[in-house]
Tab-separated table of C-alpha atoms and ligand atoms in Angstrom:
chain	number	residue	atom	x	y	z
A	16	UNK	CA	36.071	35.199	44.850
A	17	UNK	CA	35.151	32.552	41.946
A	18	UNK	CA	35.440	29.194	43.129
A	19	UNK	CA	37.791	26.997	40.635
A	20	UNK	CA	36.175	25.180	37.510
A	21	UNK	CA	35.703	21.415	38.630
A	22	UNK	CA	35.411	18.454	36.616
A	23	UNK	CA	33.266	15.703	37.139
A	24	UNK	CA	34.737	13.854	39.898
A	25	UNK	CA	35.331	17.561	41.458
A	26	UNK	CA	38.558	17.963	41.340
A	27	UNK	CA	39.698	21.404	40.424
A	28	UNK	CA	40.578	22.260	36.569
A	29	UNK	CA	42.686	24.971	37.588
A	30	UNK	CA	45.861	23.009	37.964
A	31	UNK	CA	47.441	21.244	35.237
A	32	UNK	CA	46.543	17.270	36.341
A	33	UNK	CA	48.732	15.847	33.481
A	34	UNK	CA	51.802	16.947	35.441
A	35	UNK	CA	50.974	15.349	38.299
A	36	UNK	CA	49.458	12.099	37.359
A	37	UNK	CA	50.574	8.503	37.087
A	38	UNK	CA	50.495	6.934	33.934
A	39	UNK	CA	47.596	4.502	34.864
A	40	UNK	CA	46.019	7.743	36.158
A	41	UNK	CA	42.473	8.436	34.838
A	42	UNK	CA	44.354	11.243	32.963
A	43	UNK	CA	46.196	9.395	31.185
A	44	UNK	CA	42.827	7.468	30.126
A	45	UNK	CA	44.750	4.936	32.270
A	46	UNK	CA	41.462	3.400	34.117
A	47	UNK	CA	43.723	2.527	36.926
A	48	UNK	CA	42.346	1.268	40.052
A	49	UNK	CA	39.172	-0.579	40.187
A	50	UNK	CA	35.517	0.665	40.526
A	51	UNK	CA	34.603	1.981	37.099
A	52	UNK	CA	37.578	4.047	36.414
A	53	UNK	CA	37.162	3.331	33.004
A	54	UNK	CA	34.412	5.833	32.231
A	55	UNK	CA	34.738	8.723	34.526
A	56	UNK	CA	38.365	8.878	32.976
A	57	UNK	CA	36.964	9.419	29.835
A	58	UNK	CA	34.860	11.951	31.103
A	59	UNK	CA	37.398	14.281	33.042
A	60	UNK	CA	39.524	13.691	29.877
A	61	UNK	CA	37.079	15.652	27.484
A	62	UNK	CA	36.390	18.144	30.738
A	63	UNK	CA	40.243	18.717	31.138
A	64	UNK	CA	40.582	19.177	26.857
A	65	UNK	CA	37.387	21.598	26.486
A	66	UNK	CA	38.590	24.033	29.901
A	67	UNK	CA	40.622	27.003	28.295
A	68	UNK	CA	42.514	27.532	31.744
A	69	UNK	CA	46.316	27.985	30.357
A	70	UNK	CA	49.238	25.612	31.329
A	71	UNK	CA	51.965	27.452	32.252
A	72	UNK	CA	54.351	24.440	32.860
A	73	UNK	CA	55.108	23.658	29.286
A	74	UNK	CA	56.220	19.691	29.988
A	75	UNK	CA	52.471	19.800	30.907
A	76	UNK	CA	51.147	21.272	27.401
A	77	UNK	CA	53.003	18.897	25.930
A	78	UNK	CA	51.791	15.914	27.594
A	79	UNK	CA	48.032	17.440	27.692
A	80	UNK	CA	48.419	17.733	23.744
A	81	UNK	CA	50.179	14.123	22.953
A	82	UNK	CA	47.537	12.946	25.124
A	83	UNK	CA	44.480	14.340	23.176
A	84	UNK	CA	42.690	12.548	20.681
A	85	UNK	CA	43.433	15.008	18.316
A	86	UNK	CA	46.889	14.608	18.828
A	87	UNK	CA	46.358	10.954	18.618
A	88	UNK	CA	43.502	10.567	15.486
A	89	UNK	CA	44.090	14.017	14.081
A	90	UNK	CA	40.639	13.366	12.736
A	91	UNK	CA	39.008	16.388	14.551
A	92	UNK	CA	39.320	19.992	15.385
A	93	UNK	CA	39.435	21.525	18.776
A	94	UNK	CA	36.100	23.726	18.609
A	95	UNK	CA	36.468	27.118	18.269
A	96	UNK	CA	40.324	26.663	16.819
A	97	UNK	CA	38.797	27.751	13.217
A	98	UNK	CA	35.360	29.276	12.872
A	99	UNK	CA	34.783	28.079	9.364
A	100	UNK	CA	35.011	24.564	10.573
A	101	UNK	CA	32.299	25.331	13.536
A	102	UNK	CA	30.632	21.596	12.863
A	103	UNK	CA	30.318	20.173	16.461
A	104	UNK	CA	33.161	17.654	16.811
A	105	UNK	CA	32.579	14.823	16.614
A	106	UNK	CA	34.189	12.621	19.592
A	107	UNK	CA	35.924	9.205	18.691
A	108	UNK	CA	33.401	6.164	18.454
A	109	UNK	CA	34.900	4.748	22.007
A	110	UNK	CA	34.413	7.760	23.578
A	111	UNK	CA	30.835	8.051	22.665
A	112	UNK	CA	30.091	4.628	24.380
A	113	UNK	CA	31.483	5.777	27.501
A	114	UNK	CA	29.842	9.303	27.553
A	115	UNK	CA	25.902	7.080	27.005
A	116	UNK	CA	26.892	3.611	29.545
A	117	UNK	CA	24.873	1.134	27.877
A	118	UNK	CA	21.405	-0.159	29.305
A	119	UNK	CA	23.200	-3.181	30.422
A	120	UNK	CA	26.276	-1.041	31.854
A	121	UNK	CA	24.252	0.962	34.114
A	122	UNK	CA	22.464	-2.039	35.633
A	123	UNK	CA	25.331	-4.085	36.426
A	124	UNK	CA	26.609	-1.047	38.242
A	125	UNK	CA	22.952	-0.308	40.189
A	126	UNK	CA	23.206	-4.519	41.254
A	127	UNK	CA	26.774	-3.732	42.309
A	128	UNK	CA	25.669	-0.117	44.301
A	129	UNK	CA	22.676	-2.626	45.698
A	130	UNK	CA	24.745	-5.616	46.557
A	131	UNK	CA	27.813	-3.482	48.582
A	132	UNK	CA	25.093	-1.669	50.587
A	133	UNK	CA	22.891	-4.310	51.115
A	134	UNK	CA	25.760	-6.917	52.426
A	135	UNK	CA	27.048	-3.625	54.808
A	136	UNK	CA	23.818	-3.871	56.282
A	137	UNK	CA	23.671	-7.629	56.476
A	138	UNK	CA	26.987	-8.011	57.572
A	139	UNK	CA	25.490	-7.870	61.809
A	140	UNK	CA	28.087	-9.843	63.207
A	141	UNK	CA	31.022	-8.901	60.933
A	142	UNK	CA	33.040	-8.392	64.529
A	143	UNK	CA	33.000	-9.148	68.265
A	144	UNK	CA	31.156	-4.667	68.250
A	145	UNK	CA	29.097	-5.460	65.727
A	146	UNK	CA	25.362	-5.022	66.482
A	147	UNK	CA	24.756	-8.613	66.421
A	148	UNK	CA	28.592	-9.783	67.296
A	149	UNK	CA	27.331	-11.776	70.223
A	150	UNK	CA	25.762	-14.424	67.661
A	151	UNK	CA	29.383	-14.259	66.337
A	152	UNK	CA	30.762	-17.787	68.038
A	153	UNK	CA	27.382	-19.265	66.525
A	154	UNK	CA	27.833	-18.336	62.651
A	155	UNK	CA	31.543	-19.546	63.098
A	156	UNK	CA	30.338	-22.760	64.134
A	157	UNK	CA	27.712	-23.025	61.071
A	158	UNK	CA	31.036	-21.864	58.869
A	159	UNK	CA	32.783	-25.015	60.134
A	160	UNK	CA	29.624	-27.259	59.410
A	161	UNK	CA	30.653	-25.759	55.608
A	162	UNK	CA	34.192	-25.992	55.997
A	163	UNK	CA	35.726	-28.054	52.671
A	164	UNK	CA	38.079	-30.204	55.312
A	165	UNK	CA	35.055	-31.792	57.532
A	166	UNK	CA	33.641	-32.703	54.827
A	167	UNK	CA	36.243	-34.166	52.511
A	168	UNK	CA	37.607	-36.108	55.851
A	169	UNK	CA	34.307	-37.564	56.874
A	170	UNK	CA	33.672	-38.673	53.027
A	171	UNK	CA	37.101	-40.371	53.272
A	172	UNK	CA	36.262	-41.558	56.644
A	173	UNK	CA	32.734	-43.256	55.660
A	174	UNK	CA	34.597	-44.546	52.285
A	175	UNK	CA	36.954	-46.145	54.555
A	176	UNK	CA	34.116	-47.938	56.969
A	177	UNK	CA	31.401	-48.891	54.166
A	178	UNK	CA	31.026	-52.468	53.165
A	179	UNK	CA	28.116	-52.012	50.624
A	180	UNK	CA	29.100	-51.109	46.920
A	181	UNK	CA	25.897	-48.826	46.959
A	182	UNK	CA	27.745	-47.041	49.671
A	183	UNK	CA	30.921	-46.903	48.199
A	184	UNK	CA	29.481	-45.614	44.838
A	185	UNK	CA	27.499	-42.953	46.818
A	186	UNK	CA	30.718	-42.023	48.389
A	187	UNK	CA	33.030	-42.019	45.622
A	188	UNK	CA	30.558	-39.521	43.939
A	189	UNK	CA	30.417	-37.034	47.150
A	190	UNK	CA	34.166	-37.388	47.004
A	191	UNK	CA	34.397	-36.329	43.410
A	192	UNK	CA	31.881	-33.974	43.793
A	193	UNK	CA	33.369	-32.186	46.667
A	194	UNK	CA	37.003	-32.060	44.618
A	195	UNK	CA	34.967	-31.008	41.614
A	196	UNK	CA	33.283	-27.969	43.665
A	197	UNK	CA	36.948	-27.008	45.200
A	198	UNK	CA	38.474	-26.946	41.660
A	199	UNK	CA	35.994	-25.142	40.091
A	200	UNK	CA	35.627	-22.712	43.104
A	201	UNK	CA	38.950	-21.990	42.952
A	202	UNK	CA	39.432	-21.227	39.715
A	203	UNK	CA	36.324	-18.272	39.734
A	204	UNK	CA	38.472	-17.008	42.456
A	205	UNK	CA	41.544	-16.753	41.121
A	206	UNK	CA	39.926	-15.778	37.640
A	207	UNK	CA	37.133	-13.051	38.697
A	208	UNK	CA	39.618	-12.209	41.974
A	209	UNK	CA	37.229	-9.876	43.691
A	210	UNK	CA	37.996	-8.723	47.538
A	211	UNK	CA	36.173	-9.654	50.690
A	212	UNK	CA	33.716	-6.964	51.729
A	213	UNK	CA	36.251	-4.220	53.812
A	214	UNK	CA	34.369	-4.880	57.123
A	215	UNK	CA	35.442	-8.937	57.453
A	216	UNK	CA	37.752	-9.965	59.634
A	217	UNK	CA	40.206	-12.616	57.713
A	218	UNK	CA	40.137	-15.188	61.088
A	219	UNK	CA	38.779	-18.102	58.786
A	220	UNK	CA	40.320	-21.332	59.687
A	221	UNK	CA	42.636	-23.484	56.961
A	222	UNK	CA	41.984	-21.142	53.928
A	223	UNK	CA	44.191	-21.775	50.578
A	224	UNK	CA	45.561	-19.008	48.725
A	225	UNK	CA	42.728	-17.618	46.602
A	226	UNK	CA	40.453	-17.511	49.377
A	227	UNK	CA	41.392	-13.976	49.880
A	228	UNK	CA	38.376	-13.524	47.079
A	229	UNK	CA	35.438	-14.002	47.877
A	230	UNK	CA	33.561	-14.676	44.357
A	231	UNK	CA	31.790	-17.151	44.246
A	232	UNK	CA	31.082	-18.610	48.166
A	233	UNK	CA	32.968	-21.582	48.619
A	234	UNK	CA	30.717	-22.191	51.495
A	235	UNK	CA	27.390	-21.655	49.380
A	236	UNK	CA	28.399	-24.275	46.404
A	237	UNK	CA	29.678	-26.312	48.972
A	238	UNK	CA	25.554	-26.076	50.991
A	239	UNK	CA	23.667	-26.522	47.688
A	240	UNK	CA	26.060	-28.637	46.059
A	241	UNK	CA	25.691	-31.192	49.838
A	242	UNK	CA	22.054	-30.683	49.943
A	243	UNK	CA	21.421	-31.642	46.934
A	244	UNK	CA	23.153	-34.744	46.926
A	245	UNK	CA	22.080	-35.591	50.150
A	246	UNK	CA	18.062	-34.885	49.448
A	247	UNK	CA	18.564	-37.086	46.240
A	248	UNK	CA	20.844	-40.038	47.518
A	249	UNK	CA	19.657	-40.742	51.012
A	250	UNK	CA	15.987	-41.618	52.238
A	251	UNK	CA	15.579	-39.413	54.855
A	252	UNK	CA	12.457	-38.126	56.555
A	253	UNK	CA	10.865	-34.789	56.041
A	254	UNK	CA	11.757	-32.816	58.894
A	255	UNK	CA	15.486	-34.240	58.120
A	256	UNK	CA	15.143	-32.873	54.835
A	257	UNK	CA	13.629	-29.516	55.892
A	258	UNK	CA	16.969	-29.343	57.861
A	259	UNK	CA	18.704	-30.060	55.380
A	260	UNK	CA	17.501	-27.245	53.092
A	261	UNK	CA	17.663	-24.732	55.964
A	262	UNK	CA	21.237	-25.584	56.878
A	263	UNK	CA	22.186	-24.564	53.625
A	264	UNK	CA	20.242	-21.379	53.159
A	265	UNK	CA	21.328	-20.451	57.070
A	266	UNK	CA	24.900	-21.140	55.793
A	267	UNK	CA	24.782	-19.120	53.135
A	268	UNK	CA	23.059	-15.808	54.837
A	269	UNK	CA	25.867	-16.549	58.000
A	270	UNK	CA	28.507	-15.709	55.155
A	271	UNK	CA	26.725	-11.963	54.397
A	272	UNK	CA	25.799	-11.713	58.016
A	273	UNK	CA	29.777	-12.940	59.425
A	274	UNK	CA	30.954	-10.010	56.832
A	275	UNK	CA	32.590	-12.431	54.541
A	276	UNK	CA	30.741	-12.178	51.561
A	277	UNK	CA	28.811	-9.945	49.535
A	278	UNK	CA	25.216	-10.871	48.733
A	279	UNK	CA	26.019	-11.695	45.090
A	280	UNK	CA	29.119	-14.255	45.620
A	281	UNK	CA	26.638	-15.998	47.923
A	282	UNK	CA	23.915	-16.231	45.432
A	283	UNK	CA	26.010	-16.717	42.710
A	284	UNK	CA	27.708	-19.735	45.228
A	285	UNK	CA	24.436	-21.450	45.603
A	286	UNK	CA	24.086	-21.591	41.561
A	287	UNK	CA	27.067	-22.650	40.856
A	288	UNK	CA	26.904	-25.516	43.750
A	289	UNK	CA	23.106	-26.447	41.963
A	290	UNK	CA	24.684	-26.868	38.647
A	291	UNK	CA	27.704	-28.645	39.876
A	292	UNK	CA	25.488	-31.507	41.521
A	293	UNK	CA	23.496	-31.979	37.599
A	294	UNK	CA	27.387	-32.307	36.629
A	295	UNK	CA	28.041	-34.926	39.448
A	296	UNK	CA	25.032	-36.575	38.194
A	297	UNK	CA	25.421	-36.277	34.341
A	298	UNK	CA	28.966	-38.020	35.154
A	299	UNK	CA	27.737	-40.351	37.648
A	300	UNK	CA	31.026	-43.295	39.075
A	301	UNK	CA	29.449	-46.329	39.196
A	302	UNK	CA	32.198	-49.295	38.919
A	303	UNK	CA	30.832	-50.020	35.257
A	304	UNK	CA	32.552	-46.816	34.011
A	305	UNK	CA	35.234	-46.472	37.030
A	306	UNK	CA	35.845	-49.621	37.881
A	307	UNK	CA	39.731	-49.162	38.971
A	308	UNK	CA	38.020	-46.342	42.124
A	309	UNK	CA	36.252	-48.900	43.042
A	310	UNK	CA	39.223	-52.041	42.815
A	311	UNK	CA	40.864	-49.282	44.827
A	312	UNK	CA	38.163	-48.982	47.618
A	313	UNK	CA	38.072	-52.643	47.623
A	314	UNK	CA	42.099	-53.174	48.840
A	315	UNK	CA	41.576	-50.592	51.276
B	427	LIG	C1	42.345	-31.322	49.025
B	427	LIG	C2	42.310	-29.878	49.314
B	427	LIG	C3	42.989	-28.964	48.375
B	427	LIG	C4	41.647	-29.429	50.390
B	427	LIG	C5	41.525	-28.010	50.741
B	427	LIG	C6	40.300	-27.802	51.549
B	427	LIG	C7	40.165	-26.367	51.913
B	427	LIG	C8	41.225	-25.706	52.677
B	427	LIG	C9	39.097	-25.698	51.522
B	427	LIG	C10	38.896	-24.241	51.795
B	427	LIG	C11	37.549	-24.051	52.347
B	427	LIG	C12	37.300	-22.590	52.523
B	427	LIG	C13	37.860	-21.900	53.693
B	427	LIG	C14	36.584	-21.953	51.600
B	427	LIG	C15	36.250	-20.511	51.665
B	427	LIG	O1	34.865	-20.427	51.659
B	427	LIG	P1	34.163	-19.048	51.376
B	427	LIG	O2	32.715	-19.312	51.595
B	427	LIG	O3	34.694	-18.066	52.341
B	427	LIG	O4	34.469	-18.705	49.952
């Protein structure tokens, strides 16, 4: 006994899938769901046209011949429907991108493949069972040291007790700097909206809304963005400052390692936090260009 004709993603040709898909279905050329849909669509699309198996439900030959670019272009034969017009056909421009992925295309998908596995086997203390789970209670403790409330309360707090303007304007530019680093944070999120890895457990305390994503780290621009305003605006000495650097490079691997984050939104995190400090600085609050913050401070 023959086994059925598959397509690409090996499901069997035998059946007629047009009947029985969605219309966001890769059938329908749809690219519904996520993950690269987009392409191997395309590809069981041509499979699907070019198999001769029959279609006895005839709702189903309908839809499997609106649905073809012939039907659609009418700008190429079927091969083999007239042997005088044998030329190969020739498949919509569109098409041809998505049969040969672009250099670039096939990267982005190998650092995707890379980053997924590599965070899986990062992610050691993803749960309380997790090979390295009993560390769990330690990396919570180093998420909390990240945590966007700690540190906008102590800046407040510290605002609130200084009596030197150099402290206030220090302050008043952590302050901004921290808001800055929420809004922009936020706003990847929501815009980019990509999942937490499947193995994290959502037990995070005081999240907003569009920290159900997970790119970029909140926690990671949040380390890089600190550190480097710390290293740059306080004399401290060296082993403080080698702290310093390792707190933020510890809090960014806990995020992998806790199961939160992939690889990539941690990187990308500490980036984003680097650049956001040259912001902070470019637009440095001093009370000769903000001078109502600083009247402000000064009732307090
Ligand atoms: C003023 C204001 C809107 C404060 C909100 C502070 C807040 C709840 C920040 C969220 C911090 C957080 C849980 C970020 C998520 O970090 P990931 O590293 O998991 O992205």
């Amino acid at each position: 006994m023959s086994s059925p004709r598959r397509n690409i993603e090996g499901r069997p040709l035998g059946a007629c899938a047009a009947s029985t898909s969605s219309p966001g279905s890769p059938v329908h050329g749809g690219g519904g769901g996520g993950g690269g849909g987009g392409s191997s669509s395309r590809f069981e699309f041509q499979s699907l046209l070019n198999s001769r198996t029959p279609c006895a439900d005839p709702t189903c030959a309908r839809l499997r011949a609106s649905e073809s670019p012939v039907h659609r272009r009418g700008s190429f034969p079927l091969a083999g429907t007239n042997p005088s017009q044998a030329s190969p056909p020739l498949l919509p421009e569109e098409d041809r991108l998505d049969l040969n992925p672009s250099f670039l295309g096939i990267a982005l998908r190998s650092l995707l493949a890379i980053d997924l596995w590599l965070s899986k086997k990062l992610g050691v203390c993803a749960g309380e069972s997790s090979s390295w789970g009993s560390v769990r209670p330690l990396m919570k403790l180093l998420e909390i040291s990240g945590h966007g409330i700690p540190w906008l309360l102590g800046t407040l707090y510290c605002l609130s007790r200084s009596d030197s303007w150099a402290g206030r304007e220090v302050l008043t530019n952590l302050l901004f700097a921290l808001l800055l680093d929420l809004l922009l944070v936020a706003l990847i999120k929501g815009l980019v909206r990509r999942r937490r890895p499947t193995h994290n457990q959502m037990d995070m305390f005081f999240t907003l809304s569009v920290d159900k994503y997970s790119f970029p780290s909140g926690h990671a621009t949040r380390a890089a963005l600190v550190s480097r305003f710390i290293l740059n605006h306080l004399v401290l000495a060296i082993p403080l400052r080698v702290l310093v650097v390792l707190w933020a490079f510890i809090l960014g691997l806990s995020r992998v390692m806790l199961g939160r984050h992939n690889v990539t939104d941690v990187a990308f995190g500490f980036f984003l936090g680097y650049t956001q400090y040259s912001i902070v600085n470019y637009c440095w609050l001093s009370p000769y260009n903000a001078p109502f913050l600083f009247v402000l401070w000064n009732q307090q």
